[in-house]
Amino acid sequence: MNSDVATRIRSILLDSSTFLNEVVSFFHEKSKGKYSIVSNDRCGAWYGFPYSTHNNVHFKSTDGHKNIYNFSLKRLHFDFLRTVAKASRKDGAVLVVDASKYKTYCDSFKATLPIWCAVMNKLILYYRSEVDANFNFEEHEEIELFTPPTTSEEEHMNMKGVIEDRFQNAVDAKVVLNPKEFIRNSPSKPLRCFWIVQNSNEDTLTKLNELSDEIDKAKSEYSCIVCVSCSDRDNGLTNDNYISGAGDDEESWAHGLTPYLLWKNIDHFSPYNEPYDAAREEEIMSTIRHIVNEAKSENEEYFRANHSRCKLYQPQAPFTSYFNTMTITNSNENNDKATISIGSRRSGRPNTAWKHFDAIVNVTTMEYEEFSSMNGIIPTGKFYIQLPVKEGKRDKTELEKWMSTALLFIVVHLKENRRVLIHCAQGMDRSVAICMAVLCLCCEFDRDDGSIVLKSWVKEVSYQNMYTYFQYENKIQEGDPCFTQVYKHSSIPSVLVKHLCSRDGKNIFFSYVQMIIDKNASHEKMMQSEMPFATKESLRQALLKIHEFRSSACPTRSTMQKLNRYFMSGEFELALRQSEKL
């Protein structure tokens, strides 16, 4: 076990510091810095960390498996598309870093990324015709598919055969919310992949010069993406002291080590030019345990999120880099503005946070001391609530339990044009789920200008209004807290929190919202409002809208399932079934 871990680390460091370093240096010198470098999670992050100039991407190998050939509607990589567009405008390109253990190219490079390019090219043409009346989509409908030279003709044709279907799925899913913005951020030339792989039997410089010539010829017609496969598969088959694609399947070997922790502590793993002996292997394992335990002690929850998602963490960053903000327009006469920000735990730091936000929703099990103590001082006109929800699969029911309270808290502050922060450990999972719920429940998207507008019924929501509704529905029980007793620093009456977090809390909340919506609605609108407040499609639309502001937003499958349950189970599931029959 020690030998395997040590050999993997040594192999990663060798591949990164030799082959990848040569590739990056070559293109950097040739292009005078016009090439951007991106790592493909998760294997590629181990190699590309010291070189990456932009956020990681995640083109999954499983999407590119034979006869799967999927175009992910969850991982659309619009941020990466913008990166390619910027590089292309400067006559540059983007290097994407990954590695493979068993194949010359991993399935991400062999199929997932090429299919993404082909489908995205067709989407760009389709929406360009929608934005530009003089552009005829049908005249440009035939799309090229570029695959590595190792791909057989049969497999190439099989991949090409799914492009139309994957394109149509994307159009039907309405993955582009604002066509004008999409076209503005897209490259003017079609996306095209090129490939280079480490091979100890070939001269790397010769291969780089050949690749560079090929790219130079193509630049006038294409926006170029270079897939850099860092590992030497043939060497891995014959050399016991080297593992090809060593960064793959990190759960089985890393023991909590992450790319960030590895490269931050690189001196502890040097020198790595020669194989480690048994004593050095044991020393490396001891070093890993120390590094990981130290990271856990600094921030247990952040470490768990960081480890499970393999995201790269930059500690020395300005405060504003810890969150992303979207503007919400109030549907009143003045069109007043509120904001919702999604951020990591650091965005919720007391004192600094209050300069940027009026209300904070902490969706973690940890609190800063100023918030956890009832004696903590919250500035006048500022509000804070904690939702004690664990990360991902570790949470069973808390996200659903606290969702109604969170929605009430946020809606009340949005209608007052306040600046709301929703944060979890990394601002990728739980906080994103809460924001998705807010957008689905009480916001509308303007397709023309991309703005987010509060629905008109929101102005009726208040704590007093809800308490009156509870009284009318006989929900207030003997022994309940009085209305003036508030829940910690939130300003929400404790009696509302108690009932909203109860087993029947979701239905109570939805009934209250439905009552407000129906209050002054016409009969036709009342019939339409009997739909669930969110569906799988509207949740996907909400996530796409969030991606426009926070590209790292990536709720887990477990979290998405909880959102589906919250909005589409219980009493309101019947409405969904009825609507599907219409």
Coordinates of C-alpha atoms in Angstrom, one line a residue, residues 59 70-72 76-77 81 108-125 143-147 163 167 189-193 223-225:
F59 CA -15.6 16.5 -18.8
N70 CA -23.4 11.8 -23.7
F71 CA -23.6 15.6 -23.8
S72 CA -24.2 16.5 -20.2
L76 CA -22.5 22.6 -19.8
H77 CA -19.1 24.4 -19.3
L81 CA -16.6 28.3 -23.6
S108 CA -12.9 12.4 -21.8
F109 CA -10.4 13.4 -24.5
K110 CA -11.5 10.6 -26.9
A111 CA -15.2 11.3 -26.9
T112 CA -16.7 13.6 -24.2
L113 CA -14.8 16.8 -25.2
P114 CA -15.1 16.2 -29.0
I115 CA -18.9 15.6 -28.7
W116 CA -19.2 18.7 -26.5
C117 CA -17.4 20.7 -29.2
A118 CA -19.7 19.4 -31.9
V119 CA -22.9 20.0 -30.0
M120 CA -21.8 23.4 -28.8
N121 CA -20.9 24.4 -32.3
K122 CA -24.4 23.5 -33.5
L123 CA -26.0 25.3 -30.5
I124 CA -24.0 28.5 -31.4
L125 CA -25.2 28.4 -35.0
I143 CA -21.3 19.9 -38.2
E144 CA -17.8 18.5 -38.2
L145 CA -16.6 16.0 -35.5
F146 CA -12.9 15.8 -34.8
T147 CA -11.6 12.8 -32.9
I163 CA -24.7 14.6 -32.4
F167 CA -28.1 18.8 -29.9
K189 CA -15.1 30.3 -35.1
P190 CA -16.0 26.6 -34.5
L191 CA -14.5 24.7 -31.6
R192 CA -11.9 22.0 -32.6
C193 CA -9.8 19.7 -30.5
S223 CA -11.1 28.0 -32.0
C224 CA -8.5 25.5 -30.9
I225 CA -8.4 23.3 -27.8

